[in-house]
Coordinates of C-alpha atoms and ligand atoms in Angstrom, one line a residue:
X1 CA 16.7 -13.9 11.7
X2 CA 14.2 -15.1 14.2
X3 CA 10.9 -16.4 12.8
X4 CA 7.9 -16.1 15.1
X5 CA 4.5 -17.6 14.3
X6 CA 2.7 -17.2 17.6
X7 CA 1.0 -14.0 18.6
X8 CA 1.8 -14.4 22.3
X9 CA 5.5 -15.0 21.5
X10 CA 5.6 -11.9 19.3
X11 CA 4.0 -9.8 22.0
X12 CA 6.4 -11.1 24.7
X13 CA 9.4 -10.5 22.4
X14 CA 8.3 -7.0 21.7
X15 CA 7.8 -6.3 25.3
X16 CA 11.3 -7.5 26.1
X17 CA 12.8 -5.3 23.3
X18 CA 11.1 -2.3 24.8
X19 CA 12.1 -3.0 28.3
X20 CA 15.7 -3.0 27.0
X21 CA 15.1 0.6 25.8
X22 CA 15.3 -0.3 22.1
X23 CA 13.1 1.0 19.3
X24 CA 11.0 -1.3 17.1
X25 CA 10.5 -0.5 13.4
X26 CA 7.8 -2.5 11.6
X27 CA 7.1 -3.3 7.9
X28 CA 3.8 -5.1 7.3
X29 CA 3.6 -7.0 4.1
X30 CA 1.7 -9.7 2.3
X31 CA 4.9 -11.4 1.1
X32 CA 6.1 -12.2 -2.4
X33 CA 8.7 -9.6 -1.6
X34 CA 10.2 -7.3 -4.2
X35 CA 12.5 -4.2 -4.3
X36 CA 9.5 -2.0 -3.2
X37 CA 9.2 -4.0 0.1
X38 CA 12.9 -4.1 0.5
X39 CA 13.3 -0.3 0.3
X40 CA 10.9 0.0 3.2
X41 CA 12.9 -2.6 5.2
X42 CA 16.2 -0.8 4.5
X43 CA 14.7 2.5 5.6
X44 CA 13.3 0.8 8.7
X45 CA 16.7 -0.7 9.6
X46 CA 18.3 2.7 9.4
X47 CA 15.9 4.3 11.8
X48 CA 15.3 1.7 14.5
X49 CA 17.2 -0.7 16.7
X50 CA 15.1 -3.7 15.8
X51 CA 13.3 -4.4 12.6
X52 CA 10.2 -6.6 12.4
X53 CA 8.7 -7.6 9.1
X54 CA 5.4 -9.4 9.0
X55 CA 4.1 -11.6 6.2
X56 CA 0.3 -12.2 6.3
X57 CA -2.0 -12.4 3.3
X58 CA -5.0 -10.9 5.0
X59 CA -8.2 -12.7 3.9
X60 CA -10.6 -10.0 5.1
X61 CA -9.2 -7.3 2.8
X62 CA -10.0 -9.4 -0.3
X63 CA -13.5 -9.4 -1.8
X64 CA -15.3 -12.7 -2.5
X65 CA -14.4 -12.5 -6.3
X66 CA -10.8 -11.2 -5.7
X67 CA -7.4 -13.0 -5.7
X68 CA -6.9 -14.1 -2.1
X69 CA -6.4 -17.8 -2.9
X70 CA -4.2 -17.2 -5.9
X71 CA -2.3 -14.3 -4.4
X72 CA 1.5 -15.1 -5.0
X73 CA 3.2 -16.8 -2.1
X74 CA 7.0 -17.4 -1.9
X75 CA 8.0 -18.0 1.7
X76 CA 11.3 -19.6 0.8
X77 CA 12.3 -16.8 -1.4
X78 CA 11.0 -14.2 1.1
X79 CA 13.0 -15.8 4.0
X80 CA 16.1 -15.6 1.8
X81 CA 15.7 -11.9 1.0
X82 CA 14.9 -11.0 4.6
X83 CA 17.9 -12.9 5.9
X84 CA 20.2 -11.2 3.4
X85 CA 19.0 -7.8 4.7
X86 CA 19.6 -9.0 8.2
X87 CA 16.1 -8.4 9.4
X88 CA 15.8 -9.2 13.0
X89 CA 12.3 -10.8 13.3
X90 CA 9.9 -12.2 10.7
X91 CA 6.4 -12.4 12.1
X92 CA 4.4 -14.9 10.1
X93 CA 1.1 -15.6 11.9
X94 CA -1.6 -18.1 10.9
X95 CA -5.0 -17.0 9.7
X96 CA -6.7 -19.1 12.4
X97 CA -4.8 -17.2 15.1
X98 CA -5.4 -13.8 13.7
X99 CA -9.1 -14.5 13.0
X100 CA -10.3 -17.3 15.3
X101 CA -13.8 -18.7 14.6
X102 CA -15.5 -16.3 17.0
X103 CA -13.8 -13.1 15.7
X104 CA -16.0 -10.0 15.9
X105 CA -14.1 -6.8 15.9
X106 CA -13.5 -4.6 12.8
X107 CA -12.2 -1.1 12.3
X108 CA -13.8 1.3 9.7
X109 CA -12.2 4.5 8.8
X110 CA -15.3 6.2 7.6
X111 CA -15.6 8.2 4.4
X112 CA -11.9 7.9 3.3
X113 CA -12.4 4.1 3.0
X114 CA -15.2 4.5 0.3
X115 CA -13.2 6.8 -2.0
X116 CA -10.9 5.8 -4.9
X117 CA -10.1 2.1 -4.7
X118 CA -12.7 1.8 -1.9
X119 CA -15.5 2.5 -4.3
X120 CA -14.5 -0.7 -6.3
X121 CA -13.4 -2.8 -3.4
X122 CA -16.1 -2.7 -0.7
X123 CA -14.7 -3.8 2.7
X124 CA -11.1 -3.6 1.5
X125 CA -9.9 -0.7 3.8
X126 CA -12.0 -2.2 6.7
X127 CA -9.9 -5.3 6.3
X128 CA -6.6 -3.3 6.0
X129 CA -7.4 -1.0 9.0
X130 CA -8.4 -4.1 11.1
X131 CA -5.3 -6.1 10.4
X132 CA -2.9 -3.2 10.8
X133 CA -4.4 -2.2 14.2
X134 CA -4.1 -5.9 15.3
X135 CA -0.5 -6.0 14.1
X136 CA 0.3 -2.8 15.9
X137 CA -1.0 -4.3 19.1
X138 CA 1.1 -7.5 18.6
X139 CA 4.3 -5.9 17.3
X140 CA 4.2 -2.7 19.4
X141 CA 6.2 -0.7 16.9
X142 CA 7.6 2.8 17.5
X143 CA 7.5 3.4 13.7
X144 CA 5.7 1.7 10.9
X145 CA 6.7 1.9 7.2
X146 CA 4.3 2.0 4.2
X147 CA 4.7 2.6 0.5
X148 CA 3.3 5.6 -1.4
X149 CA 2.4 3.0 -4.1
X150 CA -0.7 2.3 -2.0
X151 CA -1.5 6.0 -1.4
X152 CA -5.0 5.6 -0.1
X153 CA -3.8 3.0 2.3
X154 CA -1.4 5.5 3.9
X155 CA -4.1 8.1 4.3
X156 CA -6.5 5.5 5.9
X157 CA -3.8 4.2 8.3
X158 CA -2.7 7.7 9.2
X159 CA -6.3 8.6 10.1
X160 CA -6.8 5.4 12.1
X161 CA -3.6 6.1 14.1
X162 CA -4.7 9.7 14.8
X163 CA -8.3 8.8 15.7
X164 CA -7.5 5.8 17.8
X165 CA -4.4 7.3 19.4
X166 CA -1.9 4.6 18.4
X167 CA 1.4 5.5 19.7
X168 CA 3.3 4.9 16.5
X169 CA 4.9 7.1 13.8
X170 CA 3.8 6.3 10.2
X171 CA 6.6 6.7 7.7
X172 CA 5.6 6.8 4.0
X173 CA 8.3 5.8 1.5
X174 CA 8.6 6.5 -2.2
X175 CA 7.3 4.1 -4.9
X176 CA 9.9 1.9 -6.3
X177 CA 9.6 1.3 -10.1
X178 CA 10.9 -1.1 -12.7
X179 CA 13.4 0.5 -15.2
X180 CA 10.5 1.3 -17.6
X181 CA 8.6 3.0 -14.8
X182 CA 6.0 0.3 -13.9
X183 CA 5.4 0.4 -10.1
X184 CA 6.7 -2.8 -8.6
X185 CA 3.9 -4.9 -7.3
X186 CA 3.5 -8.6 -6.3
X187 CA 0.6 -8.6 -8.7
X188 CA 2.8 -7.8 -11.7
X189 CA 3.5 -11.6 -11.6
X190 CA 0.0 -12.1 -13.1
X191 CA 1.0 -10.3 -16.3
X192 CA 2.0 -12.1 -19.5
X193 CA 4.6 -10.5 -21.7
X194 CA 2.2 -8.4 -23.8
X195 CA 0.3 -7.2 -20.7
X196 CA 3.6 -6.5 -19.0
X197 CA 4.5 -4.2 -21.9
X198 CA 1.2 -2.5 -21.9
X199 CA 1.4 -1.9 -18.2
X200 CA 4.1 0.7 -18.7
X201 CA 1.4 3.0 -20.1
X202 CA 0.0 3.7 -16.6
X203 CA 3.1 5.6 -15.4
X204 CA 3.6 7.2 -18.7
X205 CA 0.1 8.6 -18.5
X206 CA 0.5 9.8 -14.9
X207 CA 3.8 11.6 -15.8
X208 CA 2.2 13.3 -18.9
X209 CA -0.7 14.3 -16.7
X210 CA 1.6 15.8 -14.2
X211 CA 3.2 18.0 -16.9
X212 CA -0.3 19.0 -18.0
X213 CA -1.3 19.9 -14.4
X214 CA 1.9 21.9 -13.8
X215 CA 1.5 23.8 -17.1
X216 CA -1.9 25.0 -15.9
X217 CA -4.2 22.8 -18.0
X218 CA -7.7 22.3 -16.5
X219 CA -8.3 19.3 -14.3
X220 CA -11.1 18.3 -16.6
X221 CA -8.8 18.2 -19.6
X222 CA -6.2 16.2 -17.6
X223 CA -8.7 13.7 -16.5
X224 CA -10.0 13.4 -20.1
X225 CA -6.5 12.8 -21.4
X226 CA -5.8 10.1 -18.8
X227 CA -9.0 8.2 -19.6
X228 CA -8.7 8.5 -23.4
X229 CA -5.1 7.4 -23.4
X230 CA -5.6 4.4 -21.1
X231 CA -8.8 3.3 -23.0
X232 CA -6.8 3.3 -26.2
X233 CA -4.8 0.3 -24.9
X234 CA -6.8 -2.8 -25.9
X235 CA -5.2 -5.0 -23.2
X236 CA -6.7 -2.7 -20.5
X237 CA -10.1 -4.4 -19.8
X238 CA -11.4 -1.8 -17.4
X239 CA -10.4 1.7 -16.1
X240 CA -11.8 1.9 -12.6
X241 CA -10.4 5.4 -12.1
X242 CA -7.9 7.7 -13.7
X243 CA -8.1 11.1 -12.2
X244 CA -7.0 13.9 -9.8
X245 CA -7.7 13.7 -6.1
X246 CA -7.4 15.8 -3.0
X247 CA -4.3 14.5 -1.0
X248 CA -6.1 14.2 2.4
X249 CA -9.8 14.0 1.6
X250 CA -9.3 11.8 -1.4
X251 CA -12.2 13.6 -3.2
X252 CA -12.0 13.7 -6.9
X253 CA -11.0 17.3 -8.1
X254 CA -13.7 18.4 -10.4
X255 CA -13.3 21.7 -12.2
X256 CA -10.5 24.3 -12.1
X257 CA -6.8 24.1 -12.5
X258 CA -3.8 24.8 -10.3
X259 CA -4.2 28.6 -10.4
X260 CA -7.5 28.3 -8.5
X261 CA -6.6 25.2 -6.4
X262 CA -5.6 26.0 -2.8
X263 CA -3.7 23.0 -1.6
X264 CA 0.0 22.3 -1.7
X265 CA -0.3 19.1 -3.6
X266 CA -2.7 16.9 -5.5
X267 CA -2.7 13.2 -6.4
X268 CA -2.9 11.8 -9.9
X269 CA -3.9 8.1 -9.6
X270 CA -5.2 5.3 -11.7
X271 CA -6.6 1.8 -11.2
X272 CA -7.0 -0.5 -14.1
X273 CA -7.7 -4.1 -14.9
X274 CA -5.1 -5.5 -17.2
X275 CA -5.3 -9.2 -18.0
X276 CA -5.9 -10.9 -14.6
X277 CA -4.3 -8.1 -12.6
X278 CA -5.7 -5.1 -10.9
X279 CA -2.9 -2.5 -11.1
X280 CA -2.8 0.9 -9.2
X281 CA -0.3 3.7 -9.4
X282 CA -0.1 7.3 -8.4
X283 CA 2.0 10.5 -8.4
X284 CA 1.9 13.2 -5.7
X285 CA 2.2 16.5 -7.6
X286 CA 4.0 19.0 -5.4
X287 CA 2.6 22.4 -6.1
X288 CA 4.8 24.3 -3.7
X289 CA 7.8 24.6 -6.1
Ligands
AMP1 P1 1.8 -5.5 0.1 O1 2.8 -6.7 0.4 O2 1.5 -5.3 -1.3 O3 0.8 -5.4 1.1 O4 2.8 -4.3 0.5 C1 3.4 -4.1 1.7 C2 4.0 -2.7 1.8 O5 4.9 -2.5 0.7 C3 2.9 -1.6 1.6 O6 3.2 -0.6 2.5 C4 3.1 -1.2 0.2 O7 2.7 0.1 0.0 C5 4.6 -1.3 0.0 N1 4.9 -1.4 -1.4 C6 4.4 -2.2 -2.3 N2 4.9 -2.0 -3.6 C7 5.8 -1.0 -3.4 C8 6.7 -0.2 -4.3 N3 6.6 -0.5 -5.5 N4 7.3 0.8 -3.8 C9 7.3 1.1 -2.4 N5 6.5 0.4 -1.6 C10 5.8 -0.6 -2.0

């Protein structure tokens, strides 16, 4: 595996790959890699000639009181995992090169960035959209792979790609879970044993809510159930949201149930603070079956 740190070198390498008629698949990550990341990489390898993985903990997507400095970093372990998967290129840039002192340009995907997590993390999706746009210009991928785990992120990135005419296909891959259902996340490392056990409630609540939705229960009742069940867990310090959302507009679904709802799918999603970790998860409920 080739490890590239310089932006110029990455751009030159990408240009050479393309001149040889090969496709570039790209998996952007913040490192501390787990099976969720690796599933994206495996899919990417199947569909492209060359696979580029980036590791960059992006400071501008963290709020001032968030976990940027303590975000887990494990470069040695990550390099081992990526080498074992025979990833072609690891792009591992430095913060000072991505955001030099005189940096001025940011991308805001309006409206969508303020919904769901955006309401609790002002500036987060501006940071995400900006770094992903920059990485696309550096890595020049034909396809880029994202996890459904970060559902809102996939919607924001797709919209940015559409609006700014990026010539890249966005591929969204399913959420990989632990055996007890907890969505894999680098932030799960923050949980102690009791918190780790309590965290399984999130997916259980989403699954139960899915059954309720499919059986025709009103959206209000489903939302109540989600909030009541999560708030009964004493280790959950805060429920930021636990609700039903429109799959593209990300608006909360207020009244009604599936018999009056017009779309093919809806999103059940939750964000909670458990111990020192902010955990998110979601299920896309397919209503076409
Ligand atoms: P991160 O390193 O958390 O920024 O994640 C990098 C990419 O991996 C994003 O596209 C995430 O959505 C994806 N990802 C993170 N956790 C999972 C998971 N459990 N299953 C599938 N994809 C994931």
